[in-house]
Amino acid sequence: MQNLQHSALKHPISLCLRYPQSNSQSERSVKTLKKILEKSDDPYKALLSYRNTPLDGVNLSPAQLLMGRRLRTFIPVTEEMLKPQLYEPEEVQYS
C-alpha cells in the first residue's frame, strides 16, 4: 500500500464548489428556480407552472421530457392532453 501511495501521481482536483463557472447549466437552473421562488406567493404552484412550461427550442416541458405527459394544473385541459406519450431521443431536437 505504501508503494502505491508513494508512486501515485499528484493530480489537481477542481471541485464545483470552488469553480461554479465549470457547471454553468446547473448554475443557471438554480438561479432560475431561486428567482421563481422569490417572486411567487405559493412555491408549489410556481414549480408546477415551471415544470409545465415548454422549453425553448424543444417545444416540450420538463415534465413531458421526464414523465412523457403533461401535469394536471389549475387550468382546465382535455383528458387527451394528460395521456402519456413516448418521445424517442432522436425525435427531440435541441437547439
JSON list of C-alpha atoms in Angstrom, two decimals:
[
{"chain": "A", "resi": 1, "resn": "MET", "atom": "CA", "xyz": [0.00, 0.00, 0.00]},
{"chain": "A", "resi": 2, "resn": "GLN", "atom": "CA", "xyz": [2.85, 2.39, 0.78]},
{"chain": "A", "resi": 3, "resn": "ASN", "atom": "CA", "xyz": [4.36, 1.80, -2.64]},
{"chain": "A", "resi": 4, "resn": "LEU", "atom": "CA", "xyz": [1.09, 2.78, -4.30]},
{"chain": "A", "resi": 5, "resn": "GLN", "atom": "CA", "xyz": [0.80, 5.95, -2.29]},
{"chain": "A", "resi": 6, "resn": "HIS", "atom": "CA", "xyz": [4.44, 6.83, -2.87]},
{"chain": "A", "resi": 7, "resn": "SER", "atom": "CA", "xyz": [4.29, 6.33, -6.64]},
{"chain": "A", "resi": 8, "resn": "ALA", "atom": "CA", "xyz": [0.85, 7.88, -7.13]},
{"chain": "A", "resi": 9, "resn": "LEU", "atom": "CA", "xyz": [0.74, 10.91, -9.36]},
{"chain": "A", "resi": 10, "resn": "LYS", "atom": "CA", "xyz": [-0.45, 14.16, -7.92]},
{"chain": "A", "resi": 11, "resn": "HIS", "atom": "CA", "xyz": [-3.44, 15.47, -9.84]},
{"chain": "A", "resi": 12, "resn": "PRO", "atom": "CA", "xyz": [-5.19, 18.75, -9.04]},
{"chain": "A", "resi": 13, "resn": "ILE", "atom": "CA", "xyz": [-8.87, 18.18, -8.38]},
{"chain": "A", "resi": 14, "resn": "SER", "atom": "CA", "xyz": [-11.23, 21.02, -9.15]},
{"chain": "A", "resi": 15, "resn": "LEU", "atom": "CA", "xyz": [-14.50, 20.94, -7.30]},
{"chain": "A", "resi": 16, "resn": "CYS", "atom": "CA", "xyz": [-17.69, 22.57, -8.48]},
{"chain": "A", "resi": 17, "resn": "LEU", "atom": "CA", "xyz": [-17.89, 24.33, -5.13]},
{"chain": "A", "resi": 18, "resn": "ARG", "atom": "CA", "xyz": [-14.70, 26.19, -5.89]},
{"chain": "A", "resi": 19, "resn": "TYR", "atom": "CA", "xyz": [-15.36, 26.65, -9.61]},
{"chain": "A", "resi": 20, "resn": "PRO", "atom": "CA", "xyz": [-19.11, 27.20, -10.19]},
{"chain": "A", "resi": 21, "resn": "GLN", "atom": "CA", "xyz": [-18.46, 28.50, -13.72]},
{"chain": "A", "resi": 22, "resn": "SER", "atom": "CA", "xyz": [-17.42, 24.99, -14.76]},
{"chain": "A", "resi": 23, "resn": "ASN", "atom": "CA", "xyz": [-21.01, 23.81, -14.41]},
{"chain": "A", "resi": 24, "resn": "SER", "atom": "CA", "xyz": [-22.86, 26.76, -15.91]},
{"chain": "A", "resi": 25, "resn": "GLN", "atom": "CA", "xyz": [-26.05, 24.96, -16.95]},
{"chain": "A", "resi": 26, "resn": "SER", "atom": "CA", "xyz": [-26.80, 23.74, -13.44]},
{"chain": "A", "resi": 27, "resn": "GLU", "atom": "CA", "xyz": [-25.87, 27.15, -12.01]},
{"chain": "A", "resi": 28, "resn": "ARG", "atom": "CA", "xyz": [-28.33, 28.78, -14.42]},
{"chain": "A", "resi": 29, "resn": "SER", "atom": "CA", "xyz": [-31.06, 26.33, -13.38]},
{"chain": "A", "resi": 30, "resn": "VAL", "atom": "CA", "xyz": [-30.52, 27.11, -9.71]},
{"chain": "A", "resi": 31, "resn": "LYS", "atom": "CA", "xyz": [-30.60, 30.85, -10.43]},
{"chain": "A", "resi": 32, "resn": "THR", "atom": "CA", "xyz": [-33.86, 30.50, -12.39]},
{"chain": "A", "resi": 33, "resn": "LEU", "atom": "CA", "xyz": [-35.54, 28.47, -9.65]},
{"chain": "A", "resi": 34, "resn": "LYS", "atom": "CA", "xyz": [-34.43, 30.89, -6.94]},
{"chain": "A", "resi": 35, "resn": "LYS", "atom": "CA", "xyz": [-35.90, 33.77, -8.92]},
{"chain": "A", "resi": 36, "resn": "ILE", "atom": "CA", "xyz": [-39.20, 31.89, -9.42]},
{"chain": "A", "resi": 37, "resn": "LEU", "atom": "CA", "xyz": [-39.47, 31.05, -5.72]},
{"chain": "A", "resi": 38, "resn": "GLU", "atom": "CA", "xyz": [-38.68, 34.62, -4.63]},
{"chain": "A", "resi": 39, "resn": "LYS", "atom": "CA", "xyz": [-41.43, 36.07, -6.84]},
{"chain": "A", "resi": 40, "resn": "SER", "atom": "CA", "xyz": [-44.19, 33.58, -6.03]},
{"chain": "A", "resi": 41, "resn": "ASP", "atom": "CA", "xyz": [-46.69, 33.51, -3.19]},
{"chain": "A", "resi": 42, "resn": "ASP", "atom": "CA", "xyz": [-47.13, 29.74, -3.44]},
{"chain": "A", "resi": 43, "resn": "PRO", "atom": "CA", "xyz": [-43.90, 27.87, -4.26]},
{"chain": "A", "resi": 44, "resn": "TYR", "atom": "CA", "xyz": [-45.76, 24.68, -5.21]},
{"chain": "A", "resi": 45, "resn": "LYS", "atom": "CA", "xyz": [-47.84, 26.43, -7.87]},
{"chain": "A", "resi": 46, "resn": "ALA", "atom": "CA", "xyz": [-44.73, 28.19, -9.15]},
{"chain": "A", "resi": 47, "resn": "LEU", "atom": "CA", "xyz": [-42.83, 24.91, -9.55]},
{"chain": "A", "resi": 48, "resn": "LEU", "atom": "CA", "xyz": [-45.85, 23.26, -11.18]},
{"chain": "A", "resi": 49, "resn": "SER", "atom": "CA", "xyz": [-46.06, 26.10, -13.66]},
{"chain": "A", "resi": 50, "resn": "TYR", "atom": "CA", "xyz": [-42.31, 25.92, -14.38]},
{"chain": "A", "resi": 51, "resn": "ARG", "atom": "CA", "xyz": [-42.45, 22.17, -14.95]},
{"chain": "A", "resi": 52, "resn": "ASN", "atom": "CA", "xyz": [-45.37, 22.51, -17.38]},
{"chain": "A", "resi": 53, "resn": "THR", "atom": "CA", "xyz": [-43.92, 25.37, -19.44]},
{"chain": "A", "resi": 54, "resn": "PRO", "atom": "CA", "xyz": [-42.40, 24.19, -22.75]},
{"chain": "A", "resi": 55, "resn": "LEU", "atom": "CA", "xyz": [-38.67, 24.78, -23.17]},
{"chain": "A", "resi": 56, "resn": "ASP", "atom": "CA", "xyz": [-37.38, 26.98, -25.99]},
{"chain": "A", "resi": 57, "resn": "GLY", "atom": "CA", "xyz": [-36.20, 25.02, -28.98]},
{"chain": "A", "resi": 58, "resn": "VAL", "atom": "CA", "xyz": [-37.55, 21.67, -27.73]},
{"chain": "A", "resi": 59, "resn": "ASN", "atom": "CA", "xyz": [-41.25, 22.57, -27.54]},
{"chain": "A", "resi": 60, "resn": "LEU", "atom": "CA", "xyz": [-41.69, 20.07, -24.68]},
{"chain": "A", "resi": 61, "resn": "SER", "atom": "CA", "xyz": [-41.95, 20.82, -20.99]},
{"chain": "A", "resi": 62, "resn": "PRO", "atom": "CA", "xyz": [-39.58, 19.33, -18.40]},
{"chain": "A", "resi": 63, "resn": "ALA", "atom": "CA", "xyz": [-42.50, 17.18, -17.18]},
{"chain": "A", "resi": 64, "resn": "GLN", "atom": "CA", "xyz": [-43.07, 15.85, -20.69]},
{"chain": "A", "resi": 65, "resn": "LEU", "atom": "CA", "xyz": [-39.39, 15.01, -21.10]},
{"chain": "A", "resi": 66, "resn": "LEU", "atom": "CA", "xyz": [-39.22, 13.30, -17.71]},
{"chain": "A", "resi": 67, "resn": "MET", "atom": "CA", "xyz": [-42.61, 11.56, -17.44]},
{"chain": "A", "resi": 68, "resn": "GLY", "atom": "CA", "xyz": [-43.90, 11.60, -21.00]},
{"chain": "A", "resi": 69, "resn": "ARG", "atom": "CA", "xyz": [-47.04, 13.57, -20.13]},
{"chain": "A", "resi": 70, "resn": "ARG", "atom": "CA", "xyz": [-48.23, 16.96, -19.01]},
{"chain": "A", "resi": 71, "resn": "LEU", "atom": "CA", "xyz": [-49.04, 17.56, -15.37]},
{"chain": "A", "resi": 72, "resn": "ARG", "atom": "CA", "xyz": [-52.56, 18.34, -14.18]},
{"chain": "A", "resi": 73, "resn": "THR", "atom": "CA", "xyz": [-52.79, 22.05, -13.36]},
{"chain": "A", "resi": 74, "resn": "PHE", "atom": "CA", "xyz": [-55.42, 24.56, -12.31]},
{"chain": "A", "resi": 75, "resn": "ILE", "atom": "CA", "xyz": [-56.08, 25.43, -15.95]},
{"chain": "A", "resi": 76, "resn": "PRO", "atom": "CA", "xyz": [-58.65, 23.04, -17.45]},
{"chain": "A", "resi": 77, "resn": "VAL", "atom": "CA", "xyz": [-57.29, 20.81, -20.24]},
{"chain": "A", "resi": 78, "resn": "THR", "atom": "CA", "xyz": [-58.71, 17.83, -22.08]},
{"chain": "A", "resi": 79, "resn": "GLU", "atom": "CA", "xyz": [-58.01, 14.32, -20.84]},
{"chain": "A", "resi": 80, "resn": "GLU", "atom": "CA", "xyz": [-56.24, 13.61, -24.14]},
{"chain": "A", "resi": 81, "resn": "MET", "atom": "CA", "xyz": [-53.51, 16.10, -23.25]},
{"chain": "A", "resi": 82, "resn": "LEU", "atom": "CA", "xyz": [-52.85, 14.31, -19.95]},
{"chain": "A", "resi": 83, "resn": "LYS", "atom": "CA", "xyz": [-52.30, 10.87, -21.50]},
{"chain": "A", "resi": 84, "resn": "PRO", "atom": "CA", "xyz": [-48.70, 9.63, -21.57]},
{"chain": "A", "resi": 85, "resn": "GLN", "atom": "CA", "xyz": [-46.79, 9.85, -24.84]},
{"chain": "A", "resi": 86, "resn": "LEU", "atom": "CA", "xyz": [-43.38, 8.40, -25.53]},
{"chain": "A", "resi": 87, "resn": "TYR", "atom": "CA", "xyz": [-40.75, 10.56, -27.17]},
{"chain": "A", "resi": 88, "resn": "GLU", "atom": "CA", "xyz": [-37.73, 8.98, -28.78]},
{"chain": "A", "resi": 89, "resn": "PRO", "atom": "CA", "xyz": [-34.49, 10.85, -28.05]},
{"chain": "A", "resi": 90, "resn": "GLU", "atom": "CA", "xyz": [-33.91, 11.20, -31.81]},
{"chain": "A", "resi": 91, "resn": "GLU", "atom": "CA", "xyz": [-37.28, 12.99, -32.16]},
{"chain": "A", "resi": 92, "resn": "VAL", "atom": "CA", "xyz": [-36.45, 15.62, -29.55]},
{"chain": "A", "resi": 93, "resn": "GLN", "atom": "CA", "xyz": [-34.47, 18.35, -31.29]},
{"chain": "A", "resi": 94, "resn": "TYR", "atom": "CA", "xyz": [-32.46, 20.64, -29.00]},
{"chain": "A", "resi": 95, "resn": "SER", "atom": "CA", "xyz": [-31.43, 23.95, -30.44]}
]
